[in-house]
């Protein structure tokens, strides 16, 4: 679960960087890192507040539900983002009229990372007895995600890779 979850998250992040570098131009591709940090931080904070209130028997089911929501968030991002008309340079020089769309894109991009932060926080807090194995799966999945994304960026269209990331979340 942890391995596939992190693999899919890193594939999403790298492919999202590729998509933003084309559609928002390279100056705003850094927004992916900001969305990831904001989402993971918010998810970790949510996990902190709910971890103590969860019954241990309910944690495993909740992890599956959050992973499914992460997969849905990736698909939602693809569907919504690809529906936005591509006008080169529109987001490079944002106007007051384009700011709601820009903020919406950011929040939509951060949503899968929010789920990732929630997952990580809950897994690390509730299964701390197996922290070494969990951390190994975490790092292994992240490394495999980087290799999977970078190795396929030139072979598979970016939206298709995002769908594969969503499928990885669904399988986790």
PDB file of C-alpha atoms in Angstrom:
ATOM      1  CA  UNK A   1       0.000   0.000   0.000  1.00  0.00           C
ATOM      2  CA  UNK A   2       2.592   2.570   1.054  1.00  0.00           C
ATOM      3  CA  UNK A   3       4.902   1.664  -1.839  1.00  0.00           C
ATOM      4  CA  UNK A   4       2.202   2.086  -4.517  1.00  0.00           C
ATOM      5  CA  UNK A   5       0.780   5.180  -2.841  1.00  0.00           C
ATOM      6  CA  UNK A   6       4.131   6.976  -2.933  1.00  0.00           C
ATOM      7  CA  UNK A   7       4.925   5.705  -6.410  1.00  0.00           C
ATOM      8  CA  UNK A   8       1.675   7.173  -7.733  1.00  0.00           C
ATOM      9  CA  UNK A   9       2.206  10.459  -5.863  1.00  0.00           C
ATOM     10  CA  UNK A  10       5.661  10.984  -7.366  1.00  0.00           C
ATOM     11  CA  UNK A  11       4.461  10.088 -10.853  1.00  0.00           C
ATOM     12  CA  UNK A  12       1.678  12.652 -10.428  1.00  0.00           C
ATOM     13  CA  UNK A  13       4.102  15.316  -9.199  1.00  0.00           C
ATOM     14  CA  UNK A  14       6.648  14.841 -11.975  1.00  0.00           C
ATOM     15  CA  UNK A  15       4.041  14.655 -14.729  1.00  0.00           C
ATOM     16  CA  UNK A  16       2.280  17.692 -13.286  1.00  0.00           C
ATOM     17  CA  UNK A  17       5.571  19.582 -13.479  1.00  0.00           C
ATOM     18  CA  UNK A  18       5.830  18.604 -17.139  1.00  0.00           C
ATOM     19  CA  UNK A  19       2.267  19.711 -17.871  1.00  0.00           C
ATOM     20  CA  UNK A  20       2.694  23.024 -16.051  1.00  0.00           C
ATOM     21  CA  UNK A  21       5.998  23.713 -17.798  1.00  0.00           C
ATOM     22  CA  UNK A  22       4.147  23.539 -21.117  1.00  0.00           C
ATOM     23  CA  UNK A  23       0.823  25.154 -20.235  1.00  0.00           C
ATOM     24  CA  UNK A  24       1.929  27.698 -17.633  1.00  0.00           C
ATOM     25  CA  UNK A  25       5.431  28.021 -19.063  1.00  0.00           C
ATOM     26  CA  UNK A  26       8.543  27.161 -17.187  1.00  0.00           C
ATOM     27  CA  UNK A  27       8.370  30.174 -14.847  1.00  0.00           C
ATOM     28  CA  UNK A  28       5.344  28.726 -13.056  1.00  0.00           C
ATOM     29  CA  UNK A  29       6.271  25.032 -13.082  1.00  0.00           C
ATOM     30  CA  UNK A  30       7.638  25.586  -9.562  1.00  0.00           C
ATOM     31  CA  UNK A  31       4.004  25.900  -8.484  1.00  0.00           C
ATOM     32  CA  UNK A  32       3.928  22.088  -8.362  1.00  0.00           C
ATOM     33  CA  UNK A  33       6.395  22.040  -5.476  1.00  0.00           C
ATOM     34  CA  UNK A  34       4.353  24.696  -3.690  1.00  0.00           C
ATOM     35  CA  UNK A  35       1.124  22.729  -4.225  1.00  0.00           C
ATOM     36  CA  UNK A  36       2.819  19.543  -3.010  1.00  0.00           C
ATOM     37  CA  UNK A  37       4.214  21.156   0.128  1.00  0.00           C
ATOM     38  CA  UNK A  38       0.963  22.950   0.932  1.00  0.00           C
ATOM     39  CA  UNK A  39      -1.118  19.835   0.323  1.00  0.00           C
ATOM     40  CA  UNK A  40       1.140  17.440   2.217  1.00  0.00           C
ATOM     41  CA  UNK A  41       1.440  19.908   5.092  1.00  0.00           C
ATOM     42  CA  UNK A  42      -2.323  20.411   5.314  1.00  0.00           C
ATOM     43  CA  UNK A  43      -2.902  16.653   5.118  1.00  0.00           C
ATOM     44  CA  UNK A  44      -0.330  16.015   7.838  1.00  0.00           C
ATOM     45  CA  UNK A  45      -1.973  18.639  10.026  1.00  0.00           C
ATOM     46  CA  UNK A  46      -5.372  17.015   9.488  1.00  0.00           C
ATOM     47  CA  UNK A  47      -3.869  13.623  10.385  1.00  0.00           C
ATOM     48  CA  UNK A  48      -2.452  15.117  13.586  1.00  0.00           C
ATOM     49  CA  UNK A  49      -5.871  16.332  14.664  1.00  0.00           C
ATOM     50  CA  UNK A  50      -7.801  13.166  13.821  1.00  0.00           C
ATOM     51  CA  UNK A  51      -5.223  10.445  14.611  1.00  0.00           C
ATOM     52  CA  UNK A  52      -5.946  10.388  18.335  1.00  0.00           C
ATOM     53  CA  UNK A  53      -9.691  10.207  17.794  1.00  0.00           C
ATOM     54  CA  UNK A  54      -9.641   7.195  15.483  1.00  0.00           C
ATOM     55  CA  UNK A  55     -10.278   3.716  16.745  1.00  0.00           C
ATOM     56  CA  UNK A  56      -7.439   1.425  15.643  1.00  0.00           C
ATOM     57  CA  UNK A  57      -9.935  -0.903  13.964  1.00  0.00           C
ATOM     58  CA  UNK A  58     -11.157   1.967  11.748  1.00  0.00           C
ATOM     59  CA  UNK A  59      -7.728   3.141  10.520  1.00  0.00           C
ATOM     60  CA  UNK A  60      -7.225   0.528   7.787  1.00  0.00           C
ATOM     61  CA  UNK A  61     -10.635   1.265   6.227  1.00  0.00           C
ATOM     62  CA  UNK A  62     -10.002   5.010   6.400  1.00  0.00           C
ATOM     63  CA  UNK A  63      -6.638   4.604   4.660  1.00  0.00           C
ATOM     64  CA  UNK A  64      -8.351   2.787   1.802  1.00  0.00           C
ATOM     65  CA  UNK A  65     -10.989   5.500   1.558  1.00  0.00           C
ATOM     66  CA  UNK A  66      -8.402   8.297   1.500  1.00  0.00           C
ATOM     67  CA  UNK A  67      -6.342   6.459  -1.138  1.00  0.00           C
ATOM     68  CA  UNK A  68      -9.469   6.139  -3.293  1.00  0.00           C
ATOM     69  CA  UNK A  69     -10.115   9.870  -2.839  1.00  0.00           C
ATOM     70  CA  UNK A  70      -6.531  10.559  -3.910  1.00  0.00           C
ATOM     71  CA  UNK A  71      -7.103   8.582  -7.107  1.00  0.00           C
ATOM     72  CA  UNK A  72     -10.326  10.482  -7.750  1.00  0.00           C
ATOM     73  CA  UNK A  73      -8.558  13.798  -7.106  1.00  0.00           C
ATOM     74  CA  UNK A  74      -5.949  12.962  -9.763  1.00  0.00           C
ATOM     75  CA  UNK A  75      -8.654  12.080 -12.294  1.00  0.00           C
ATOM     76  CA  UNK A  76     -10.614  15.216 -11.373  1.00  0.00           C
ATOM     77  CA  UNK A  77      -7.503  17.315 -11.939  1.00  0.00           C
ATOM     78  CA  UNK A  78      -6.943  15.803 -15.390  1.00  0.00           C
ATOM     79  CA  UNK A  79     -10.555  16.258 -16.467  1.00  0.00           C
ATOM     80  CA  UNK A  80     -10.843  19.840 -15.240  1.00  0.00           C
ATOM     81  CA  UNK A  81      -7.388  21.000 -16.331  1.00  0.00           C
ATOM     82  CA  UNK A  82      -7.710  19.579 -19.825  1.00  0.00           C
ATOM     83  CA  UNK A  83     -11.092  21.293 -20.191  1.00  0.00           C
ATOM     84  CA  UNK A  84      -9.486  24.719 -19.696  1.00  0.00           C
ATOM     85  CA  UNK A  85      -8.755  26.299 -23.087  1.00  0.00           C
ATOM     86  CA  UNK A  86      -5.013  26.543 -23.624  1.00  0.00           C
ATOM     87  CA  UNK A  87      -3.961  30.086 -24.461  1.00  0.00           C
ATOM     88  CA  UNK A  88      -0.160  30.369 -24.438  1.00  0.00           C
ATOM     89  CA  UNK A  89       1.006  33.097 -22.113  1.00  0.00           C
ATOM     90  CA  UNK A  90      -2.374  33.663 -20.463  1.00  0.00           C
ATOM     91  CA  UNK A  91      -1.199  32.524 -17.056  1.00  0.00           C
ATOM     92  CA  UNK A  92       2.286  34.001 -17.358  1.00  0.00           C
ATOM     93  CA  UNK A  93       0.793  37.491 -17.173  1.00  0.00           C
ATOM     94  CA  UNK A  94      -2.292  36.885 -15.045  1.00  0.00           C
ATOM     95  CA  UNK A  95      -5.027  39.471 -14.997  1.00  0.00           C
ATOM     96  CA  UNK A  96      -7.603  39.985 -12.249  1.00  0.00           C
ATOM     97  CA  UNK A  97     -10.068  38.061 -14.407  1.00  0.00           C
ATOM     98  CA  UNK A  98      -7.760  35.011 -14.666  1.00  0.00           C
ATOM     99  CA  UNK A  99      -6.847  34.862 -10.969  1.00  0.00           C
ATOM    100  CA  UNK A 100      -9.843  32.716  -9.881  1.00  0.00           C
ATOM    101  CA  UNK A 101      -8.895  30.109 -12.498  1.00  0.00           C
ATOM    102  CA  UNK A 102      -5.254  30.288 -11.420  1.00  0.00           C
ATOM    103  CA  UNK A 103      -6.172  29.771  -7.747  1.00  0.00           C
ATOM    104  CA  UNK A 104      -8.553  26.981  -8.679  1.00  0.00           C
ATOM    105  CA  UNK A 105      -5.806  25.207 -10.614  1.00  0.00           C
ATOM    106  CA  UNK A 106      -3.502  25.491  -7.610  1.00  0.00           C
ATOM    107  CA  UNK A 107      -6.094  24.100  -5.187  1.00  0.00           C
ATOM    108  CA  UNK A 108      -7.016  21.299  -7.556  1.00  0.00           C
ATOM    109  CA  UNK A 109      -3.338  20.398  -7.983  1.00  0.00           C
ATOM    110  CA  UNK A 110      -2.850  20.408  -4.196  1.00  0.00           C
ATOM    111  CA  UNK A 111      -5.777  18.062  -3.499  1.00  0.00           C
ATOM    112  CA  UNK A 112      -3.984  14.753  -4.287  1.00  0.00           C
ATOM    113  CA  UNK A 113      -1.076  15.923  -2.134  1.00  0.00           C
ATOM    114  CA  UNK A 114      -3.447  16.734   0.716  1.00  0.00           C
ATOM    115  CA  UNK A 115      -4.631  13.122   0.569  1.00  0.00           C
ATOM    116  CA  UNK A 116      -1.001  11.991   0.497  1.00  0.00           C
ATOM    117  CA  UNK A 117      -0.196  13.994   3.629  1.00  0.00           C
ATOM    118  CA  UNK A 118      -3.246  12.583   5.387  1.00  0.00           C
ATOM    119  CA  UNK A 119      -2.252   9.057   4.398  1.00  0.00           C
ATOM    120  CA  UNK A 120       1.330   9.494   5.519  1.00  0.00           C
ATOM    121  CA  UNK A 121       0.364  11.042   8.827  1.00  0.00           C
ATOM    122  CA  UNK A 122      -2.125   8.302   9.630  1.00  0.00           C
ATOM    123  CA  UNK A 123       0.168   5.462   8.578  1.00  0.00           C
ATOM    124  CA  UNK A 124       3.157   6.779  10.520  1.00  0.00           C
ATOM    125  CA  UNK A 125       1.123   7.537  13.646  1.00  0.00           C
ATOM    126  CA  UNK A 126      -0.926   4.332  13.801  1.00  0.00           C
ATOM    127  CA  UNK A 127       1.668   1.818  12.650  1.00  0.00           C
ATOM    128  CA  UNK A 128       4.711   3.221  14.425  1.00  0.00           C
ATOM    129  CA  UNK A 129       5.757  -0.268  15.535  1.00  0.00           C
ATOM    130  CA  UNK A 130       6.705  -1.049  11.935  1.00  0.00           C
ATOM    131  CA  UNK A 131       8.266   2.328  11.201  1.00  0.00           C
ATOM    132  CA  UNK A 132      11.365   0.888   9.507  1.00  0.00           C
ATOM    133  CA  UNK A 133       9.363  -1.198   7.031  1.00  0.00           C
ATOM    134  CA  UNK A 134       6.938   1.652   6.383  1.00  0.00           C
ATOM    135  CA  UNK A 135       9.756   4.119   5.777  1.00  0.00           C
ATOM    136  CA  UNK A 136      11.500   1.669   3.425  1.00  0.00           C
ATOM    137  CA  UNK A 137       8.269   1.228   1.437  1.00  0.00           C
ATOM    138  CA  UNK A 138       7.804   5.017   1.450  1.00  0.00           C
ATOM    139  CA  UNK A 139      11.252   5.729   0.014  1.00  0.00           C
ATOM    140  CA  UNK A 140      11.185   2.739  -2.337  1.00  0.00           C
ATOM    141  CA  UNK A 141       7.846   3.804  -3.775  1.00  0.00           C
ATOM    142  CA  UNK A 142       9.015   7.386  -4.204  1.00  0.00           C
ATOM    143  CA  UNK A 143      12.188   6.255  -5.982  1.00  0.00           C
ATOM    144  CA  UNK A 144      10.254   3.874  -8.226  1.00  0.00           C
ATOM    145  CA  UNK A 145       7.801   6.689  -9.010  1.00  0.00           C
ATOM    146  CA  UNK A 146      10.612   8.957 -10.149  1.00  0.00           C
ATOM    147  CA  UNK A 147      12.075   6.244 -12.368  1.00  0.00           C
ATOM    148  CA  UNK A 148       8.645   5.326 -13.753  1.00  0.00           C
ATOM    149  CA  UNK A 149       7.705   8.910 -14.571  1.00  0.00           C
ATOM    150  CA  UNK A 150      11.003  10.071 -16.028  1.00  0.00           C
ATOM    151  CA  UNK A 151      11.450   6.886 -18.011  1.00  0.00           C
ATOM    152  CA  UNK A 152       8.040   7.202 -19.638  1.00  0.00           C
ATOM    153  CA  UNK A 153       7.630  10.948 -20.158  1.00  0.00           C
ATOM    154  CA  UNK A 154       8.916  10.679 -23.717  1.00  0.00           C
ATOM    155  CA  UNK A 155       6.947   7.533 -24.540  1.00  0.00           C
ATOM    156  CA  UNK A 156       3.493   8.129 -23.033  1.00  0.00           C
ATOM    157  CA  UNK A 157       1.370  11.312 -23.147  1.00  0.00           C
ATOM    158  CA  UNK A 158       1.382  13.143 -19.805  1.00  0.00           C
ATOM    159  CA  UNK A 159      -2.389  12.854 -19.165  1.00  0.00           C
ATOM    160  CA  UNK A 160      -2.138   9.091 -19.710  1.00  0.00           C
ATOM    161  CA  UNK A 161       0.684   8.903 -17.176  1.00  0.00           C
ATOM    162  CA  UNK A 162      -1.535  10.764 -14.706  1.00  0.00           C
ATOM    163  CA  UNK A 163      -4.250   8.174 -15.253  1.00  0.00           C
ATOM    164  CA  UNK A 164      -1.667   5.484 -14.520  1.00  0.00           C
ATOM    165  CA  UNK A 165      -0.831   7.346 -11.306  1.00  0.00           C
ATOM    166  CA  UNK A 166      -4.521   7.321 -10.398  1.00  0.00           C
ATOM    167  CA  UNK A 167      -4.656   3.594 -11.129  1.00  0.00           C
ATOM    168  CA  UNK A 168      -1.654   3.101  -8.834  1.00  0.00           C
ATOM    169  CA  UNK A 169      -3.504   4.918  -6.076  1.00  0.00           C
ATOM    170  CA  UNK A 170      -6.547   2.776  -6.688  1.00  0.00           C
ATOM    171  CA  UNK A 171      -4.444  -0.384  -6.462  1.00  0.00           C
ATOM    172  CA  UNK A 172      -2.773   0.758  -3.237  1.00  0.00           C
TER     173      UNK A 172
END
